Coordinates of N, CA, C and O in Angstrom, one line a residue:
X1 N 127.3 49.7 77.5 CA 127.2 50.7 78.7 C 126.4 52.0 77.6 O 127.3 52.6 77.2
X2 N 125.5 52.6 78.2 CA 125.6 53.8 77.6 C 125.0 54.6 78.5 O 124.8 54.9 80.0
X3 N 125.8 56.1 78.7 CA 125.9 56.9 79.4 C 125.5 58.0 79.0 O 125.4 58.5 78.4
X4 N 124.3 58.9 80.1 CA 123.4 59.9 79.4 C 124.3 61.1 80.3 O 125.4 61.3 81.2
X5 N 124.4 61.7 79.3 CA 124.8 63.4 79.5 C 123.2 65.0 79.8 O 122.5 64.4 79.1
X6 N 123.9 65.0 81.0 CA 122.9 66.3 81.3 C 122.8 67.2 79.8 O 123.6 67.2 79.0
X7 N 121.3 67.6 79.1 CA 121.0 68.2 78.5 C 121.9 70.1 78.4 O 121.3 70.5 79.5
X8 N 122.3 70.8 78.1 CA 122.8 71.9 78.2 C 121.9 72.7 78.7 O 121.9 73.9 79.5
X9 N 120.4 73.2 78.4 CA 119.4 73.8 78.8 C 118.9 72.8 79.4 O 118.4 71.9 78.8
X10 N 118.2 73.3 80.8 CA 117.1 72.6 81.3 C 115.3 73.5 81.1 O 115.5 74.7 81.2
X11 N 114.3 72.8 81.2 CA 113.2 73.4 80.9 C 112.3 73.6 82.2 O 112.7 71.9 83.0
X12 N 112.1 73.5 82.7 CA 111.0 73.8 84.0 C 109.7 73.8 83.7 O 109.1 75.1 83.0
X13 N 108.9 73.2 84.2 CA 107.4 73.7 83.8 C 106.8 74.0 85.7 O 107.0 73.3 86.6
X14 N 106.3 75.0 85.8 CA 105.6 75.8 86.8 C 104.6 76.3 86.6 O 104.2 77.0 85.3
X15 N 103.5 75.4 87.2 CA 102.0 75.5 88.1 C 101.7 76.0 88.6 O 101.5 75.7 89.4
X16 N 101.3 77.3 88.0 CA 100.6 78.4 89.4 C 99.4 78.3 89.3 O 98.7 79.1 88.5
X17 N 98.7 77.8 90.2 CA 97.0 77.6 90.3 C 96.3 78.8 90.8 O 96.8 79.9 91.6
X18 N 95.4 78.9 90.0 CA 94.6 79.5 90.0 C 95.5 81.7 90.0 O 95.2 82.2 90.9
X19 N 96.4 81.3 89.0 CA 97.3 82.5 88.8 C 96.7 83.7 89.4 O 97.2 84.7 90.1
X20 N 95.7 84.2 88.4 CA 95.2 85.6 88.2 C 94.8 85.8 90.2 O 94.8 86.6 90.4
X21 N 93.8 84.7 90.4 CA 93.0 85.3 91.5 C 94.5 85.2 92.8 O 93.8 86.3 94.0
X22 N 95.2 84.2 92.3 CA 96.6 84.1 93.6 C 97.4 85.6 93.6 O 98.3 86.1 94.1
X23 N 97.3 86.0 92.6 CA 98.2 87.3 92.1 C 97.5 88.9 92.7 O 98.2 89.3 93.1
X24 N 96.2 88.5 92.6 CA 95.5 89.4 93.2 C 95.6 89.5 94.7 O 95.9 90.6 95.6
X25 N 95.7 88.6 95.7 CA 96.2 87.9 96.9 C 98.0 88.5 97.0 O 97.9 88.7 98.2
X26 N 98.8 88.3 95.7 CA 99.7 88.9 96.7 C 99.6 90.6 97.0 O 100.8 90.7 97.9
X27 N 99.5 91.2 96.1 CA 99.1 92.4 96.3 C 98.3 93.5 97.3 O 97.8 95.1 97.8
X28 N 97.1 91.7 98.1 CA 96.1 92.5 98.6 C 96.0 91.6 99.6 O 95.5 90.3 99.7
X29 N 97.0 91.7 100.7 CA 96.5 90.7 101.6 C 95.3 90.0 102.5 O 95.3 89.3 103.1
X30 N 94.8 91.4 102.2 CA 93.4 90.9 103.2 C 92.9 89.8 102.2 O 91.6 89.0 103.3
X31 N 93.0 89.7 101.3 CA 92.4 88.7 100.7 C 92.8 86.6 100.6 O 92.7 85.9 100.6
X32 N 94.1 87.1 102.0 CA 94.8 85.6 101.9 C 93.9 84.2 102.5 O 94.0 83.5 101.2
X33 N 93.3 84.3 103.3 CA 91.9 83.3 104.1 C 90.9 84.2 102.9 O 90.2 83.2 103.6
X34 N 90.8 84.7 102.4 CA 89.4 84.4 102.0 C 89.4 84.1 99.7 O 90.2 84.1 99.1
X35 N 88.1 83.9 99.7 CA 87.9 83.3 98.5 C 87.9 84.6 97.7 O 87.1 85.3 97.8
X36 N 88.5 84.0 96.6 CA 88.6 85.4 95.7 C 88.6 84.7 94.2 O 89.0 84.1 93.9
X37 N 87.8 85.5 93.5 CA 87.6 85.4 92.1 C 88.0 86.4 91.5 O 88.0 87.9 91.5
X38 N 88.7 86.3 90.0 CA 88.9 87.6 89.0 C 87.8 87.5 87.6 O 87.6 86.1 87.2
X39 N 87.1 88.6 87.5 CA 86.7 88.7 86.2 C 87.1 89.0 85.2 O 87.9 89.9 85.0
X40 N 86.8 88.7 84.0 CA 87.1 89.1 83.2 C 87.2 90.6 82.3 O 86.4 91.8 82.8
X41 N 87.5 91.1 80.8 CA 87.4 92.6 80.6 C 86.0 92.8 81.0 O 85.2 92.2 80.5
X42 N 85.9 94.1 81.4 CA 84.6 94.7 81.3 C 83.4 94.0 82.4 O 82.2 94.1 82.8
X43 N 84.4 93.0 83.4 CA 83.3 92.4 84.4 C 82.9 91.8 83.8 O 81.5 91.2 84.4
X44 N 82.9 90.9 82.7 CA 81.9 90.0 82.5 C 81.9 89.0 83.0 O 80.6 88.6 83.1
X45 N 82.4 88.1 82.7 CA 82.2 86.6 83.5 C 83.6 86.5 84.6 O 84.8 86.8 84.6
X46 N 83.8 85.1 85.2 CA 85.1 84.4 85.8 C 85.8 84.3 85.1 O 85.6 83.3 84.2
X47 N 86.7 84.5 85.4 CA 87.8 83.9 84.4 C 89.3 82.9 85.3 O 90.0 82.5 84.9
X48 N 89.1 83.6 86.6 CA 90.1 82.8 87.5 C 89.1 82.6 88.9 O 88.8 83.6 89.3
X49 N 89.4 81.7 89.5 CA 89.0 81.6 91.2 C 89.8 80.2 91.9 O 90.4 79.5 91.3
X50 N 90.2 81.1 93.4 CA 91.2 80.4 93.8 C 90.6 79.1 94.5 O 89.3 78.8 94.3
X51 N 91.1 78.0 94.8 CA 90.2 77.0 95.3 C 89.0 76.8 96.1 O 88.2 76.1 96.5
X52 N 89.4 78.2 97.3 CA 87.9 78.0 98.3 C 86.9 78.7 97.4 O 85.6 78.3 97.8
X53 N 86.7 79.3 96.2 CA 85.7 79.2 95.4 C 85.6 78.0 95.2 O 84.0 77.5 94.4
X54 N 86.1 77.7 94.5 CA 86.1 76.5 93.3 C 85.6 75.4 94.1 O 84.4 74.5 93.9
X55 N 85.6 75.1 95.9 CA 84.8 74.6 96.8 C 83.6 74.9 96.7 O 82.6 73.6 96.8
X56 N 83.4 76.1 96.4 CA 81.9 77.0 96.6 C 80.8 76.3 96.1 O 79.8 76.2 95.7
X57 N 81.6 76.3 94.7 CA 80.8 76.2 93.3 C 82.3 75.8 92.4 O 82.5 76.4 91.6
X58 N 81.6 74.3 92.4 CA 83.1 73.7 90.9 C 82.7 74.1 90.0 O 84.0 74.0 89.1
X59 N 81.5 74.9 89.3 CA 81.1 75.1 88.0 C 81.3 76.2 88.2 O 80.7 76.9 86.8
X60 N 82.1 77.2 88.3 CA 82.4 78.9 88.4 C 82.9 79.4 87.4 O 82.4 80.5 86.9
X61 N 83.9 78.8 86.8 CA 84.6 79.3 85.7 C 83.4 79.6 85.0 O 82.5 78.7 84.2
X62 N 83.6 80.6 83.9 CA 82.9 81.3 82.4 C 81.7 81.8 83.2 O 80.6 82.1 82.8
X63 N 81.2 81.7 84.4 CA 79.8 82.5 84.9 C 79.7 83.9 84.4 O 80.9 84.6 85.1
X64 N 78.5 84.1 84.7 CA 78.4 85.8 84.5 C 78.3 86.6 85.2 O 77.7 86.1 86.5
X65 N 79.1 87.9 85.5 CA 78.8 88.0 87.1 C 77.5 89.1 87.3 O 77.4 88.8 88.3
X66 N 76.7 89.1 86.4 CA 75.6 89.7 86.6 C 74.4 88.4 87.2 O 73.8 88.7 87.8
X67 N 75.2 87.2 87.2 CA 74.2 86.1 87.8 C 75.0 85.8 89.2 O 73.9 84.8 89.9
X68 N 76.2 86.2 89.3 CA 76.7 85.5 90.6 C 76.6 86.7 91.5 O 77.8 86.3 92.7
X69 N 76.8 88.0 91.3 CA 76.9 88.6 92.3 C 76.2 88.7 93.8 O 77.3 89.0 94.5
X70 N 75.0 88.2 93.8 CA 74.5 88.5 95.1 C 74.8 87.1 95.5 O 75.1 86.9 96.8
X71 N 74.8 86.0 94.5 CA 75.5 85.1 95.4 C 76.6 85.3 95.8 O 77.2 84.4 97.2
X72 N 77.6 85.8 95.3 CA 79.4 86.1 96.2 C 79.0 87.0 97.1 O 80.2 87.0 98.0
X73 N 78.3 87.9 97.1 CA 77.7 88.7 98.4 C 77.4 87.8 99.6 O 77.6 88.0 101.1
X74 N 76.8 86.5 99.5 CA 76.2 85.8 100.2 C 77.1 84.9 100.8 O 77.1 84.7 102.2
X75 N 78.2 84.5 99.8 CA 79.0 83.7 100.0 C 80.3 83.9 101.2 O 81.4 84.0 101.4
X76 N 80.5 85.4 100.9 CA 81.6 86.4 101.6 C 82.9 86.0 100.2 O 83.8 86.1 100.4
X77 N 82.6 86.0 99.1 CA 83.5 85.8 97.7 C 83.6 87.4 97.5 O 83.2 88.3 97.1
X78 N 85.5 87.3 97.5 CA 85.5 88.7 97.0 C 85.8 88.6 95.1 O 86.5 87.6 94.8
X79 N 85.4 89.6 94.6 CA 85.5 89.3 93.1 C 86.5 90.7 92.8 O 86.5 91.9 93.5
X80 N 87.3 90.6 91.9 CA 87.9 91.8 91.7 C 88.4 91.9 90.1 O 88.1 90.6 89.3
X81 N 88.3 92.7 89.1 CA 88.5 93.0 88.1 C 90.2 92.3 87.6 O 91.0 92.6 88.2
X82 N 89.8 92.1 86.4 CA 91.5 91.5 85.7 C 92.3 93.0 85.9 O 91.8 93.7 84.7
X83 N 93.8 92.3 85.5 CA 94.5 93.4 86.0 C 96.0 92.6 85.3 O 96.2 92.2 86.0
X84 N 95.4 92.4 83.6 CA 96.3 91.9 83.1 C 98.3 92.6 83.0 O 99.2 91.8 83.0
X85 N 98.0 93.8 83.6 CA 99.6 94.6 83.9 C 100.0 93.5 85.3 O 101.7 93.5 84.5
X86 N 99.6 93.5 85.9 CA 100.0 92.7 87.1 C 100.2 91.3 86.8 O 101.3 90.6 87.4
X87 N 99.3 90.3 86.2 CA 99.5 89.1 85.7 C 100.6 88.9 85.3 O 101.8 88.1 85.6
X88 N 101.5 89.8 84.1 CA 101.9 89.8 82.9 C 103.4 90.2 84.4 O 104.6 89.2 83.7
X89 N 103.7 90.8 84.7 CA 104.4 91.5 86.0 C 104.7 90.6 86.3 O 106.4 89.8 86.8
X90 N 103.8 89.6 87.1 CA 104.2 88.5 88.1 C 104.5 87.1 87.2 O 105.5 86.5 87.4
X91 N 104.1 87.0 86.3 CA 104.4 86.4 84.9 C 105.8 86.0 85.0 O 106.9 84.6 85.0
X92 N 105.8 87.0 84.4 CA 107.6 87.4 84.1 C 108.7 87.0 85.1 O 109.9 86.4 85.4
X93 N 108.3 87.2 86.2 CA 109.0 87.1 88.0 C 109.3 85.5 88.1 O 110.0 84.9 88.1
X94 N 108.1 84.8 87.7 CA 108.1 83.7 87.9 C 108.8 82.5 86.7 O 109.7 82.0 87.2
X95 N 108.9 83.3 85.6 CA 109.6 82.6 84.8 C 111.0 82.8 84.3 O 111.7 82.4 83.4
X96 N 111.3 84.3 85.4 CA 113.0 84.3 85.4 C 113.7 83.3 85.8 O 114.0 82.6 86.7
X97 N 114.7 83.4 85.0 CA 116.0 82.2 85.0 C 116.8 82.0 86.4 O 116.8 80.9 87.7
X98 N 116.8 83.5 87.0 CA 117.3 83.8 88.4 C 116.6 82.8 89.4 O 117.1 82.7 90.2
X99 N 115.1 83.4 89.4 CA 114.4 82.8 90.4 C 114.0 81.5 90.5 O 114.2 80.7 91.6
X100 N 114.9 80.0 89.5 CA 114.3 79.1 89.3 C 116.1 78.3 90.3 O 115.9 77.0 89.7
X101 N 116.9 79.7 90.3 CA 118.2 78.2 90.5 C 118.2 78.5 91.8 O 117.6 79.0 92.7

């Protein structure tokens, strides 16, 4: 009979859905129930969208801002410029081993 022993190191896979868009929601509670998307550097195109936005347009990712600005206003979609310092900070908190215990 073989006995399995637990590995000394454990690995956790944490999947944060629409991480950039949800990070924006963490720091702006007014976005909680609002469709929110995040734009790339210089607000070029969509790099993240919460599920509410993806329901409105499943092909939203990568679309140029200048082509969807009016659509966003008509649908009540909030657009945010990317904030990579914020995302890095939140990512470090998610990946912190003390937070996983």
